[in-house]
PDB file of C-alpha atoms in Angstrom:
ATOM      1  CA  MET A   1       0.039   0.070  -0.047  1.00  0.00           C
ATOM      2  CA  ALA A   2       3.102   2.364   0.650  1.00  0.00           C
ATOM      3  CA  PRO A   3       3.047   3.425  -3.045  1.00  0.00           C
ATOM      4  CA  ILE A   4      -0.616   4.223  -3.168  1.00  0.00           C
ATOM      5  CA  THR A   5      -0.630   6.044  -0.180  1.00  0.00           C
ATOM      6  CA  ALA A   6       2.503   7.895  -0.469  1.00  0.00           C
ATOM      7  CA  ALA A   7       1.115   9.108  -3.904  1.00  0.00           C
ATOM      8  CA  ALA A   8      -2.432   9.793  -2.576  1.00  0.00           C
ATOM      9  CA  ALA A   9      -1.248  11.868   0.202  1.00  0.00           C
ATOM     10  CA  GLY A  10       0.318  14.520  -1.890  1.00  0.00           C
ATOM     11  CA  VAL A  11      -1.973  14.447  -4.727  1.00  0.00           C
ATOM     12  CA  THR A  12      -2.750  17.905  -6.257  1.00  0.00           C
ATOM     13  CA  VAL A  13      -4.265  18.323  -9.762  1.00  0.00           C
ATOM     14  CA  GLY A  14      -1.267  18.386 -12.115  1.00  0.00           C
ATOM     15  CA  ASP A  15       1.198  17.053  -9.791  1.00  0.00           C
ATOM     16  CA  ILE A  16       0.357  13.144  -9.963  1.00  0.00           C
ATOM     17  CA  ALA A  17       3.454  11.087 -10.101  1.00  0.00           C
ATOM     18  CA  ALA A  18       3.481   7.606 -11.462  1.00  0.00           C
ATOM     19  CA  PRO A  19       3.336   4.851  -8.739  1.00  0.00           C
ATOM     20  CA  GLN A  20       7.084   3.654  -8.025  1.00  0.00           C
ATOM     21  CA  GLY A  21       7.042  -0.032  -6.746  1.00  0.00           C
ATOM     22  CA  MET A  22       3.373  -0.989  -8.009  1.00  0.00           C
ATOM     23  CA  THR A  23       2.813  -4.546  -7.994  1.00  0.00           C
ATOM     24  CA  VAL A  24      -0.278  -6.864  -8.422  1.00  0.00           C
ATOM     25  CA  GLN A  25      -0.204  -7.215  -4.595  1.00  0.00           C
ATOM     26  CA  ALA A  26      -0.455  -3.373  -4.159  1.00  0.00           C
ATOM     27  CA  LEU A  27      -3.461  -3.158  -6.876  1.00  0.00           C
ATOM     28  CA  ILE A  28      -5.197  -6.066  -4.463  1.00  0.00           C
ATOM     29  CA  ALA A  29      -4.076  -4.033  -1.407  1.00  0.00           C
ATOM     30  CA  ALA A  30      -5.636  -0.721  -2.779  1.00  0.00           C
ATOM     31  CA  ARG A  31      -8.747  -2.455  -3.906  1.00  0.00           C
ATOM     32  CA  ASN A  32      -9.158  -4.310  -0.558  1.00  0.00           C
ATOM     33  CA  ALA A  33      -8.542  -0.417   0.951  1.00  0.00           C
ATOM     34  CA  GLY A  34     -11.255   0.751  -0.747  1.00  0.00           C
ATOM     35  CA  PHE A  35      -9.503   2.593  -3.544  1.00  0.00           C
ATOM     36  CA  PRO A  36     -11.440   1.929  -6.856  1.00  0.00           C
ATOM     37  CA  VAL A  37      -9.567   0.226  -9.244  1.00  0.00           C
ATOM     38  CA  TYR A  38     -10.451   0.541 -13.005  1.00  0.00           C
ATOM     39  CA  GLU A  39      -9.437  -1.085 -16.037  1.00  0.00           C
ATOM     40  CA  ALA A  40      -9.110   0.156 -19.266  1.00  0.00           C
ATOM     41  CA  LEU A  41     -11.314  -1.655 -21.755  1.00  0.00           C
ATOM     42  CA  GLN A  42     -10.555  -0.272 -25.004  1.00  0.00           C
ATOM     43  CA  VAL A  43     -10.132   2.864 -27.451  1.00  0.00           C
ATOM     44  CA  GLU A  44     -12.596   3.687 -29.612  1.00  0.00           C
ATOM     45  CA  THR A  45     -12.118   5.939 -32.427  1.00  0.00           C
ATOM     46  CA  TYR A  46     -15.354   8.346 -33.366  1.00  0.00           C
ATOM     47  CA  GLY A  47     -16.216  10.159 -36.462  1.00  0.00           C
ATOM     48  CA  TYR A  48     -18.345  13.693 -36.297  1.00  0.00           C
ATOM     49  CA  SER A  49     -18.985  16.203 -38.957  1.00  0.00           C
ATOM     50  CA  LYS A  50     -15.267  18.056 -38.207  1.00  0.00           C
ATOM     51  CA  GLY A  51     -13.349  14.878 -37.932  1.00  0.00           C
ATOM     52  CA  GLU A  52     -12.524  12.259 -35.233  1.00  0.00           C
ATOM     53  CA  PHE A  53     -11.776  11.667 -31.777  1.00  0.00           C
ATOM     54  CA  GLN A  54     -10.909   8.808 -29.226  1.00  0.00           C
ATOM     55  CA  MET A  55     -12.471   7.863 -26.205  1.00  0.00           C
ATOM     56  CA  VAL A  56     -11.001   5.197 -23.783  1.00  0.00           C
ATOM     57  CA  GLU A  57     -13.438   3.012 -22.044  1.00  0.00           C
ATOM     58  CA  TYR A  58     -12.792   2.492 -18.170  1.00  0.00           C
ATOM     59  CA  ARG A  59     -14.517  -0.165 -15.856  1.00  0.00           C
ATOM     60  CA  ARG A  60     -14.261  -0.483 -12.235  1.00  0.00           C
ATOM     61  CA  VAL A  61     -12.634  -3.746 -11.167  1.00  0.00           C
ATOM     62  CA  TYR A  62     -14.731  -5.691  -8.623  1.00  0.00           C
ATOM     63  CA  ASP A  63     -13.121  -9.335  -9.163  1.00  0.00           C
ATOM     64  CA  ILE A  64      -9.764  -9.703  -7.513  1.00  0.00           C
ATOM     65  CA  ASN A  65      -8.635 -12.045 -10.287  1.00  0.00           C
ATOM     66  CA  VAL A  66      -8.883  -9.225 -12.993  1.00  0.00           C
ATOM     67  CA  LEU A  67      -6.301  -7.295 -11.139  1.00  0.00           C
ATOM     68  CA  SER A  68      -3.594  -9.219 -12.501  1.00  0.00           C
ATOM     69  CA  SER A  69      -4.499  -9.180 -16.090  1.00  0.00           C
ATOM     70  CA  PRO A  70      -2.644  -7.346 -18.713  1.00  0.00           C
ATOM     71  CA  THR A  71      -5.221  -4.528 -19.472  1.00  0.00           C
ATOM     72  CA  THR A  72      -4.143  -1.073 -18.200  1.00  0.00           C
ATOM     73  CA  LYS A  73      -5.175  -0.321 -14.616  1.00  0.00           C
ATOM     74  CA  ILE A  74      -5.866   2.985 -12.877  1.00  0.00           C
ATOM     75  CA  VAL A  75      -5.946   3.386  -9.181  1.00  0.00           C
ATOM     76  CA  THR A  76      -8.095   6.603  -8.228  1.00  0.00           C
ATOM     77  CA  VAL A  77      -8.273   8.691  -5.474  1.00  0.00           C
ATOM     78  CA  GLY A  78     -10.762  11.574  -4.624  1.00  0.00           C
ATOM     79  CA  ALA A  79     -14.204  11.260  -5.517  1.00  0.00           C
ATOM     80  CA  VAL A  80     -15.388   8.042  -7.107  1.00  0.00           C
ATOM     81  CA  ALA A  81     -15.994   7.470 -10.513  1.00  0.00           C
ATOM     82  CA  PRO A  82     -19.373   5.822 -12.338  1.00  0.00           C
ATOM     83  CA  ASP A  83     -18.543   2.015 -12.809  1.00  0.00           C
ATOM     84  CA  THR A  84     -18.325   2.186 -16.534  1.00  0.00           C
ATOM     85  CA  PHE A  85     -16.852   5.870 -17.769  1.00  0.00           C
ATOM     86  CA  TYR A  86     -15.322   7.158 -21.157  1.00  0.00           C
ATOM     87  CA  VAL A  87     -12.591   9.785 -21.230  1.00  0.00           C
ATOM     88  CA  GLN A  88     -11.131  11.674 -24.391  1.00  0.00           C
ATOM     89  CA  PRO A  89      -7.488  11.226 -24.168  1.00  0.00           C
ATOM     90  CA  GLU A  90      -6.495  14.279 -25.992  1.00  0.00           C
ATOM     91  CA  SER A  91      -8.551  16.377 -24.127  1.00  0.00           C
ATOM     92  CA  ALA A  92      -7.013  18.752 -21.657  1.00  0.00           C
ATOM     93  CA  ASP A  93      -9.761  19.188 -19.175  1.00  0.00           C
ATOM     94  CA  GLY A  94      -9.988  15.147 -18.605  1.00  0.00           C
ATOM     95  CA  ARG A  95     -14.227  15.450 -18.616  1.00  0.00           C
ATOM     96  CA  ILE A  96     -15.575  11.828 -17.601  1.00  0.00           C
ATOM     97  CA  SER A  97     -18.441  10.781 -19.816  1.00  0.00           C
ATOM     98  CA  VAL A  98     -21.203   8.443 -19.603  1.00  0.00           C
ATOM     99  CA  ASN A  99     -23.777   6.839 -21.283  1.00  0.00           C
ATOM    100  CA  LYS A 100     -22.786   5.959 -24.603  1.00  0.00           C
ATOM    101  CA  HIS A 101     -25.479   5.926 -26.854  1.00  0.00           C
ATOM    102  CA  GLU A 102     -26.574   6.656 -30.486  1.00  0.00           C
ATOM    103  CA  ALA A 103     -28.119  10.002 -31.675  1.00  0.00           C
ATOM    104  CA  HIS A 104     -30.257  10.595 -34.987  1.00  0.00           C
ATOM    105  CA  HIS A 105     -29.639  14.486 -35.989  1.00  0.00           C
ATOM    106  CA  ALA A 106     -31.474  15.965 -39.037  1.00  0.00           C
ATOM    107  CA  ASN A 107     -29.591  16.100 -42.147  1.00  0.00           C
ATOM    108  CA  VAL A 108     -27.345  13.025 -41.117  1.00  0.00           C
ATOM    109  CA  SER A 109     -27.826   9.819 -42.800  1.00  0.00           C
ATOM    110  CA  THR A 110     -26.261   7.572 -40.196  1.00  0.00           C
ATOM    111  CA  PRO A 111     -26.843   7.482 -36.499  1.00  0.00           C
ATOM    112  CA  MET A 112     -23.765   9.408 -34.316  1.00  0.00           C
ATOM    113  CA  THR A 113     -22.575   8.131 -31.093  1.00  0.00           C
ATOM    114  CA  GLU A 114     -22.688  10.622 -28.473  1.00  0.00           C
ATOM    115  CA  PHE A 115     -21.994  10.612 -24.816  1.00  0.00           C
ATOM    116  CA  ASP A 116     -23.449  12.485 -21.620  1.00  0.00           C
ATOM    117  CA  ARG A 117     -20.756  14.809 -20.107  1.00  0.00           C
ATOM    118  CA  THR A 118     -20.329  14.841 -16.354  1.00  0.00           C
ATOM    119  CA  THR A 119     -18.852  17.441 -14.263  1.00  0.00           C
ATOM    120  CA  GLN A 120     -15.800  14.874 -12.976  1.00  0.00           C
ATOM    121  CA  ARG A 121     -12.635  15.262 -14.079  1.00  0.00           C
ATOM    122  CA  PHE A 122      -9.985  12.444 -14.442  1.00  0.00           C
ATOM    123  CA  GLN A 123      -6.316  13.667 -14.257  1.00  0.00           C
ATOM    124  CA  HIS A 124      -4.150  10.698 -14.364  1.00  0.00           C
ATOM    125  CA  SER A 125      -0.079   9.907 -13.883  1.00  0.00           C
ATOM    126  CA  PRO A 126       2.193   8.453 -16.586  1.00  0.00           C
ATOM    127  CA  LEU A 127       1.623   4.654 -16.499  1.00  0.00           C
ATOM    128  CA  VAL A 128       4.212   2.414 -15.226  1.00  0.00           C
ATOM    129  CA  ARG A 129       4.397  -1.440 -16.397  1.00  0.00           C
ATOM    130  CA  LEU A 130       4.398  -4.065 -13.793  1.00  0.00           C
ATOM    131  CA  PRO A 131       7.182  -6.366 -13.873  1.00  0.00           C
ATOM    132  CA  ASP A 132       6.539 -10.340 -15.075  1.00  0.00           C
ATOM    133  CA  GLY A 133       4.172  -9.103 -17.491  1.00  0.00           C
ATOM    134  CA  GLY A 134       1.923  -7.634 -15.615  1.00  0.00           C
ATOM    135  CA  PRO A 135      -0.519  -4.476 -16.302  1.00  0.00           C
ATOM    136  CA  SER A 136       0.712  -1.182 -16.914  1.00  0.00           C
ATOM    137  CA  VAL A 137      -0.568   1.102 -14.200  1.00  0.00           C
ATOM    138  CA  GLY A 138      -1.302   4.761 -12.983  1.00  0.00           C
ATOM    139  CA  ILE A 139      -2.655   6.626 -10.541  1.00  0.00           C
ATOM    140  CA  ALA A 140      -5.652   9.085 -11.374  1.00  0.00           C
ATOM    141  CA  LEU A 141      -7.199  11.911  -9.164  1.00  0.00           C
ATOM    142  CA  VAL A 142     -11.021  12.154  -9.879  1.00  0.00           C
ATOM    143  CA  ARG A 143     -12.377  15.518  -8.623  1.00  0.00           C
TER     144      ARG A 143
END
């Protein structure tokens, strides 16, 4: 737990350091201590009238056995994010979106994928790779 609690104790927006010494056991300890752990499920590219954008889908990990899977994991501090949410990686504000759905608009022949934006923000650290083929791991401040 030391890497997580040390990082969480001094966390401020824009100053989140990568968790040094993080292991799968530390992810398990973080989950058991009540820190939400999320995994990055997929990165999808969506088109719109002015081009395209990417969204990363994150899902909260409840199953302890999933913590060692090779997907990217994020331990969050601060507010609790929704169980499933989306973040646009190139967005500077880190706004959390939810509720992926299709919408039909006038003068557009195919439905468009839209997201409901929340007031929450997701500020994450650089990722570090766990030893022995474990997942890439970071810490995020949700506010």
